[in-house]
Each structure stands twice: as structure tokens, then as C-alpha cells.
Amino acid sequence: MLASVPAASAAPAATPFQLQTFVFADLPTPIIGASSGFEPGTATLSILNQLPDRPVTAAVSVRWISLGTGISGVAFFPTLAGAPTPPVTIKPGVGQVIATIEGGLYPGFGTFFVP
């Protein structure tokens, strides 16, 4: 009798890749996070620290490249007058992704794995 082994799967995980800091006039700096494991080869980038009374006040972009596939792109997070900024889905394929946060006063860098 042969036993079947279930296929391995990674649980969805969120990886924040920027520390919280405050700049001029105590404005919140966005913490960007990457969530992956929901769909193979895709990740969702989002602003993790959005509060209704302290919205992120400047547009932010995240430039990313997959070391596994070489696919690259830019995710844009515009400011939306008091409304939460929606997440952005990227499709880098499977592998380690390097991301840099661009946008005036909010530099940042991080890596995350996309299964």
C-alpha cells in the first residue's frame, strides 16, 4: 500500500520592509509590506500603517525586481485625500524579490520571497 504525501504549500505571509519613522511636522512615514503565498508567482504590496486619522500624505512608489525571473516593475501608491491607499498586486514569478521604496522623504529597502 502506498501512502500519498500532500503537496507542500507555503502559508501566506506578510513581510514589512521599512521601519516606522516620523518626518517633518510629525507626518507618518508609510511602512510598505509584501504579502505572498496566496497565488503562485504573485505578491501584494500594501501600506501597512494606514490610520483613518493619520493618512499617508505623500505619494510613494516601490521599484522591484525578481532575482528568480529577472522580471521587474514599479508599484505606485498615490495619495487619496483621506482614503486608504489600495494594495497593488505584482507578478514577479517565483523567487526572491528586492524592493526599494522611492518617494521624497520615504526611502526604504527590503527583500521577500514569492512562492
Short mmCIF file of C-alpha atoms in Angstrom, two decimals:
data_model
loop_
_atom_site.label_atom_id
_atom_site.label_comp_id
_atom_site.label_asym_id
_atom_site.label_seq_id
_atom_site.Cartn_x
_atom_site.Cartn_y
_atom_site.Cartn_z
CA MET A 1 0.00 0.00 0.00
CA LEU A 2 1.37 3.38 -1.00
CA ALA A 3 0.81 6.41 1.18
CA SER A 4 0.11 9.68 -0.54
CA VAL A 5 2.01 12.74 0.56
CA PRO A 6 0.20 16.08 0.31
CA ALA A 7 1.82 18.73 -1.87
CA ALA A 8 3.88 21.26 0.04
CA SER A 9 2.45 24.75 0.21
CA ALA A 10 3.57 27.87 1.97
CA ALA A 11 1.13 29.73 4.16
CA PRO A 12 0.51 33.31 3.06
CA ALA A 13 2.94 35.65 4.80
CA ALA A 14 3.33 39.40 5.13
CA THR A 15 6.83 40.88 5.21
CA PRO A 16 7.19 44.54 6.24
CA PHE A 17 10.30 46.12 4.78
CA GLN A 18 10.54 49.61 6.18
CA LEU A 19 10.80 50.87 9.74
CA GLN A 20 8.33 53.40 11.08
CA THR A 21 9.82 56.88 11.33
CA PHE A 22 8.33 60.33 11.52
CA VAL A 23 9.48 63.31 9.49
CA PHE A 24 8.56 66.97 9.24
CA ALA A 25 5.50 68.03 11.26
CA ASP A 26 5.10 64.51 12.67
CA LEU A 27 3.78 63.13 9.37
CA PRO A 28 3.60 59.33 9.28
CA THR A 29 6.06 57.54 7.05
CA PRO A 30 4.42 54.63 5.23
CA ILE A 31 5.51 51.11 6.15
CA ILE A 32 5.32 49.04 3.00
CA GLY A 33 4.64 45.33 3.29
CA ALA A 34 4.65 42.44 0.84
CA SER A 35 2.22 39.54 1.19
CA SER A 36 2.77 36.41 -0.84
CA GLY A 37 1.61 32.79 -0.91
CA PHE A 38 -1.98 33.48 -1.98
CA GLU A 39 -1.34 32.73 -5.65
CA PRO A 40 1.88 31.26 -7.13
CA GLY A 41 4.23 33.88 -8.56
CA THR A 42 2.31 36.88 -7.25
CA ALA A 43 2.66 39.23 -4.29
CA THR A 44 0.60 42.08 -2.92
CA LEU A 45 2.30 45.30 -1.83
CA SER A 46 0.43 47.48 0.62
CA ILE A 47 0.85 50.30 3.10
CA LEU A 48 0.63 48.59 6.49
CA ASN A 49 0.26 51.56 8.83
CA GLN A 50 -2.70 53.44 7.39
CA LEU A 51 -4.77 55.05 10.11
CA PRO A 52 -8.01 56.95 9.37
CA ASP A 53 -6.90 59.95 11.42
CA ARG A 54 -3.31 59.95 10.08
CA PRO A 55 -3.34 59.14 6.34
CA VAL A 56 -0.11 58.90 4.40
CA THR A 57 0.34 62.33 2.90
CA ALA A 58 2.78 61.81 0.03
CA ALA A 59 2.79 59.52 -2.99
CA VAL A 60 5.13 56.55 -2.75
CA SER A 61 6.42 54.13 -5.36
CA VAL A 62 8.09 50.75 -4.93
CA ARG A 63 10.57 49.62 -7.58
CA TRP A 64 11.07 45.84 -7.55
CA ILE A 65 13.00 43.10 -9.35
CA SER A 66 12.79 39.32 -9.04
CA LEU A 67 16.15 37.59 -8.70
CA GLY A 68 14.49 34.32 -9.78
CA THR A 69 12.97 35.51 -13.05
CA GLY A 70 14.50 38.91 -13.84
CA ILE A 71 11.02 40.44 -14.10
CA SER A 72 10.87 43.99 -12.74
CA GLY A 73 8.38 46.77 -12.30
CA VAL A 74 7.14 49.71 -10.26
CA ALA A 75 4.10 49.81 -7.97
CA PHE A 76 2.58 53.26 -7.35
CA PHE A 77 0.74 54.30 -4.20
CA PRO A 78 -0.88 57.70 -4.80
CA THR A 79 -2.33 59.83 -2.05
CA LEU A 80 -6.11 59.66 -1.91
CA ALA A 81 -7.39 62.62 0.15
CA GLY A 82 -8.12 60.88 3.44
CA ALA A 83 -8.98 57.49 1.95
CA PRO A 84 -6.84 54.37 2.48
CA THR A 85 -4.47 53.61 -0.39
CA PRO A 86 -5.44 50.30 -2.03
CA PRO A 87 -2.88 47.45 -2.29
CA VAL A 88 -1.05 46.72 -5.53
CA THR A 89 -0.64 43.17 -6.89
CA ILE A 90 2.64 42.41 -8.67
CA LYS A 91 3.58 39.32 -10.70
CA PRO A 92 7.33 38.78 -10.35
CA GLY A 93 7.17 34.98 -10.66
CA VAL A 94 8.70 32.57 -8.16
CA GLY A 95 11.86 33.68 -6.35
CA GLN A 96 13.45 36.27 -4.13
CA VAL A 97 12.34 39.86 -4.82
CA ILE A 98 14.29 43.01 -3.99
CA ALA A 99 12.23 46.16 -3.50
CA THR A 100 13.20 49.79 -2.96
CA ILE A 101 10.81 52.45 -1.74
CA GLU A 102 11.02 55.74 -3.59
CA GLY A 103 9.18 58.92 -2.94
CA GLY A 104 10.72 62.01 -1.46
CA LEU A 105 11.14 61.63 2.28
CA TYR A 106 10.41 57.90 2.49
CA PRO A 107 13.36 55.79 1.32
CA GLY A 108 13.40 52.11 2.18
CA PHE A 109 14.67 48.73 1.05
CA GLY A 110 13.72 45.12 1.58
CA THR A 111 13.51 41.63 0.19
CA PHE A 112 10.82 38.98 0.28
CA PHE A 113 10.24 35.55 -1.23
CA VAL A 114 7.42 34.80 -3.65
CA PRO A 115 6.48 31.10 -3.76
#
